[in-house]
XYZ file of N, CA and C in Angstrom:
300
model
N -110.268 -59.482 6.595
C -110.010 -60.290 5.442
C -110.346 -59.478 4.187
N -109.486 -59.611 3.134
C -109.645 -58.835 1.915
C -110.766 -59.347 1.036
N -111.262 -58.455 0.239
C -112.335 -58.785 -0.694
C -111.718 -59.198 -2.025
N -112.254 -60.207 -2.659
C -111.775 -60.662 -3.955
C -112.448 -59.809 -5.029
N -111.608 -59.261 -5.932
C -112.121 -58.404 -7.002
C -111.934 -59.097 -8.345
N -112.829 -58.796 -9.249
C -112.606 -59.271 -10.621
C -111.700 -58.260 -11.332
N -111.321 -58.558 -12.554
C -110.378 -57.708 -13.285
C -110.917 -56.300 -13.505
N -112.191 -56.180 -13.793
C -112.783 -54.865 -14.032
C -112.745 -54.020 -12.775
N -113.084 -54.621 -11.642
C -113.050 -53.893 -10.374
C -111.624 -53.467 -10.022
N -110.675 -54.357 -10.246
C -109.278 -54.030 -9.950
C -108.792 -52.895 -10.843
N -109.178 -52.911 -12.114
C -108.780 -51.850 -13.043
C -109.373 -50.511 -12.604
N -110.639 -50.515 -12.185
C -111.261 -49.285 -11.704
C -110.527 -48.762 -10.475
N -110.128 -49.654 -9.608
C -109.417 -49.262 -8.389
C -108.075 -48.605 -8.709
N -107.435 -49.070 -9.791
C -106.149 -48.504 -10.210
C -106.319 -47.237 -11.021
N -107.521 -46.826 -11.266
C -107.749 -45.631 -12.048
C -108.068 -45.925 -13.497
N -108.433 -47.153 -13.799
C -108.863 -47.515 -15.133
C -107.771 -47.932 -16.086
N -106.529 -47.910 -15.657
C -105.438 -48.236 -16.571
C -105.208 -49.739 -16.667
N -105.071 -50.201 -17.907
C -104.686 -51.592 -18.125
C -103.172 -51.685 -18.021
N -102.643 -52.886 -18.006
C -101.196 -53.079 -17.935
C -100.506 -52.386 -19.100
N -101.031 -52.549 -20.301
C -100.422 -51.923 -21.475
C -100.461 -50.400 -21.347
N -101.574 -49.861 -20.881
C -101.673 -48.406 -20.700
C -100.665 -47.906 -19.667
N -100.489 -48.665 -18.593
C -99.510 -48.260 -17.563
C -98.089 -48.323 -18.106
N -97.792 -49.356 -18.899
C -96.456 -49.472 -19.489
C -96.211 -48.337 -20.469
N -97.203 -48.015 -21.303
C -97.051 -46.923 -22.258
C -96.748 -45.614 -21.545
N -97.434 -45.393 -20.442
C -97.216 -44.158 -19.698
C -95.848 -44.144 -19.025
N -95.429 -45.266 -18.492
C -94.179 -45.337 -17.740
C -92.954 -45.479 -18.631
N -93.066 -46.232 -19.712
C -91.911 -46.529 -20.550
C -92.363 -46.706 -22.000
N -92.488 -45.615 -22.744
C -92.967 -45.703 -24.119
C -92.118 -46.619 -25.011
N -90.812 -46.650 -24.817
C -89.946 -47.512 -25.635
C -90.272 -48.978 -25.381
N -90.506 -49.323 -24.129
C -90.870 -50.711 -23.795
C -92.221 -51.067 -24.398
N -93.150 -50.122 -24.383
C -94.472 -50.351 -24.959
C -94.365 -50.640 -26.456
N -93.495 -49.921 -27.159
C -93.299 -50.155 -28.590
C -92.752 -51.554 -28.816
N -91.782 -51.975 -27.995
C -91.214 -53.322 -28.127
C -92.278 -54.387 -27.884
N -93.112 -54.190 -26.884
C -94.171 -55.158 -26.575
C -95.161 -55.236 -27.730
N -95.567 -54.095 -28.253
C -96.509 -54.093 -29.373
C -95.908 -54.785 -30.589
N -94.618 -54.572 -30.844
C -93.956 -55.219 -31.979
C -93.922 -56.728 -31.777
N -93.605 -57.175 -30.556
C -93.564 -58.611 -30.273
C -94.936 -59.258 -30.441
N -95.961 -58.563 -30.010
C -97.326 -59.089 -30.164
C -97.672 -59.205 -31.644
N -97.333 -58.189 -32.435
C -97.611 -58.233 -33.874
C -96.819 -59.352 -34.544
N -95.553 -59.533 -34.148
C -94.731 -60.597 -34.713
C -95.302 -61.965 -34.380
N -95.703 -62.133 -33.149
C -96.227 -63.426 -32.715
C -97.492 -63.778 -33.471
N -98.279 -62.783 -33.797
C -99.550 -63.093 -34.437
C -99.367 -63.710 -35.819
N -98.349 -63.307 -36.574
C -98.129 -63.887 -37.897
C -97.809 -65.370 -37.750
N -96.867 -65.686 -36.871
C -96.506 -67.091 -36.663
C -97.688 -67.891 -36.133
N -98.441 -67.295 -35.229
C -99.587 -68.002 -34.664
C -100.636 -68.300 -35.723
N -100.853 -67.370 -36.634
C -101.829 -67.593 -37.703
C -101.372 -68.744 -38.592
N -100.102 -68.716 -38.995
C -99.581 -69.783 -39.858
C -99.655 -71.127 -39.142
N -99.253 -71.151 -37.877
C -99.294 -72.412 -37.130
C -100.720 -72.909 -36.953
N -101.666 -72.006 -36.745
C -103.071 -72.409 -36.607
C -103.599 -73.005 -37.911
N -103.219 -72.396 -39.027
C -103.634 -72.935 -40.330
C -103.029 -74.320 -40.521
N -101.731 -74.430 -40.227
C -101.066 -75.726 -40.382
C -101.739 -76.790 -39.526
N -102.056 -76.423 -38.293
C -102.697 -77.380 -37.387
C -104.072 -77.781 -37.900
N -104.842 -76.804 -38.359
C -106.198 -77.114 -38.821
C -106.190 -77.993 -40.071
N -105.152 -77.836 -40.897
C -105.050 -78.641 -42.115
C -104.159 -79.866 -41.928
N -103.689 -80.041 -40.708
C -102.796 -81.162 -40.370
C -101.569 -81.203 -41.284
N -100.955 -80.023 -41.455
C -99.736 -79.903 -42.248
C -98.569 -79.729 -41.289
N -97.598 -80.609 -41.387
C -96.421 -80.519 -40.534
C -95.418 -79.531 -41.132
N -94.442 -79.158 -40.321
C -93.379 -78.282 -40.803
C -92.613 -78.961 -41.935
N -92.406 -80.265 -41.820
C -91.706 -81.008 -42.875
C -92.502 -80.971 -44.176
N -93.815 -81.111 -44.082
C -94.653 -81.059 -45.275
C -94.641 -79.656 -45.884
N -94.700 -78.631 -45.040
C -94.642 -77.262 -45.548
C -93.301 -77.022 -46.241
N -92.227 -77.518 -45.660
C -90.905 -77.387 -46.279
C -90.900 -78.052 -47.652
N -91.489 -79.234 -47.747
C -91.552 -79.937 -49.032
C -92.335 -79.123 -50.058
N -93.481 -78.574 -49.630
C -94.309 -77.782 -50.546
C -93.602 -76.522 -51.023
N -92.734 -75.984 -50.184
C -92.019 -74.753 -50.524
C -90.654 -75.014 -51.144
N -90.301 -76.298 -51.256
C -88.964 -76.666 -51.717
C -87.903 -75.987 -50.845
N -88.124 -76.069 -49.538
C -87.224 -75.457 -48.565
C -86.730 -76.532 -47.606
N -85.760 -76.172 -46.809
C -85.244 -77.104 -45.808
C -86.015 -76.915 -44.504
N -86.152 -77.988 -43.761
C -86.911 -77.960 -42.500
C -86.401 -76.901 -41.518
N -85.071 -76.705 -41.376
C -84.611 -75.667 -40.438
C -85.106 -74.263 -40.798
N -85.257 -73.992 -42.092
C -85.769 -72.671 -42.509
C -87.219 -72.502 -42.063
N -88.009 -73.540 -42.214
C -89.411 -73.478 -41.785
C -89.479 -73.313 -40.279
N -88.619 -74.009 -39.559
C -88.573 -73.872 -38.101
C -88.247 -72.436 -37.706
N -87.267 -71.829 -38.389
C -86.925 -70.429 -38.097
C -88.106 -69.521 -38.416
N -88.784 -69.792 -39.533
C -89.958 -68.996 -39.901
C -91.021 -69.047 -38.806
N -91.282 -70.243 -38.317
C -92.356 -70.436 -37.342
C -91.983 -69.989 -35.933
N -90.721 -69.697 -35.713
C -90.270 -69.271 -34.382
C -89.649 -67.888 -34.432
N -90.333 -66.960 -35.076
C -89.912 -65.571 -35.076
C -89.473 -65.029 -36.412
N -89.206 -65.883 -37.375
C -88.700 -65.422 -38.658
C -89.723 -64.768 -39.557
N -90.983 -65.106 -39.390
C -91.998 -64.541 -40.281
C -92.182 -63.049 -40.073
N -91.816 -62.548 -38.920
C -91.942 -61.111 -38.672
C -90.977 -60.323 -39.547
N -89.917 -60.980 -40.019
C -88.938 -60.316 -40.876
C -89.031 -60.800 -42.324
N -90.009 -61.629 -42.606
C -90.151 -62.213 -43.941
C -90.623 -61.165 -44.944
N -90.239 -61.387 -46.177
C -90.703 -60.509 -47.249
C -92.151 -60.850 -47.590
N -92.787 -59.938 -48.287
C -94.157 -60.178 -48.735
C -94.173 -61.402 -49.656
N -93.145 -61.522 -50.485
C -93.052 -62.672 -51.386
C -92.998 -63.984 -50.603
N -92.212 -64.003 -49.528
C -92.091 -65.216 -48.697
C -93.438 -65.540 -48.047
N -94.085 -64.534 -47.484
C -95.381 -64.745 -46.844
C -96.415 -65.220 -47.860
N -96.365 -64.665 -49.066
C -97.282 -65.079 -50.117
C -97.039 -66.535 -50.518
N -95.771 -66.931 -50.598
C -95.433 -68.320 -50.936
C -95.939 -69.285 -49.876
N -95.775 -68.911 -48.616
C -96.232 -69.763 -47.516
C -97.753 -69.874 -47.557
N -98.421 -68.745 -47.751
C -99.886 -68.767 -47.830
C -100.349 -69.661 -48.970
N -99.709 -69.534 -50.124
C -100.060 -70.351 -51.282
C -99.854 -71.840 -50.990
N -98.739 -72.163 -50.330
C -98.447 -73.570 -49.996
C -99.486 -74.135 -49.023
N -100.106 -73.263 -48.257
C -101.138 -73.690 -47.307
C -102.536 -73.621 -47.904
N -102.628 -73.161 -49.152
C -103.933 -73.085 -49.808
C -104.679 -71.807 -49.506
N -103.961 -70.731 -49.167
C -104.579 -69.444 -48.853
C -104.010 -68.378 -49.758
N -104.732 -67.262 -49.865
C -104.244 -66.077 -50.554
C -103.671 -65.134 -49.508
N -102.529 -64.548 -49.802
C -101.942 -63.559 -48.895
C -102.483 -62.188 -49.271
N -103.148 -61.542 -48.322
C -103.728 -60.218 -48.588
C -103.081 -59.212 -47.671
């Protein structure tokens, strides 16, 4: 019967490489895409977390920005990664934050 290993033990058994490290070694282009997706997701996640903590809906954010609800939906589902600094600053301001 096999022994159950924790993540650290399994990583040591594989030679210390994490999944990201193995992907970078095997397919650098894929690693770049994954890193970009993670960075993109984090912007939307931060905005959504702020909205949730302040109990601000997408409709309310749209009203504060004088925008249409579909635009806010696009922003929150991948659009912020392509947003301009001005757009991000406007969203931050509408949420009561400074964009730095």
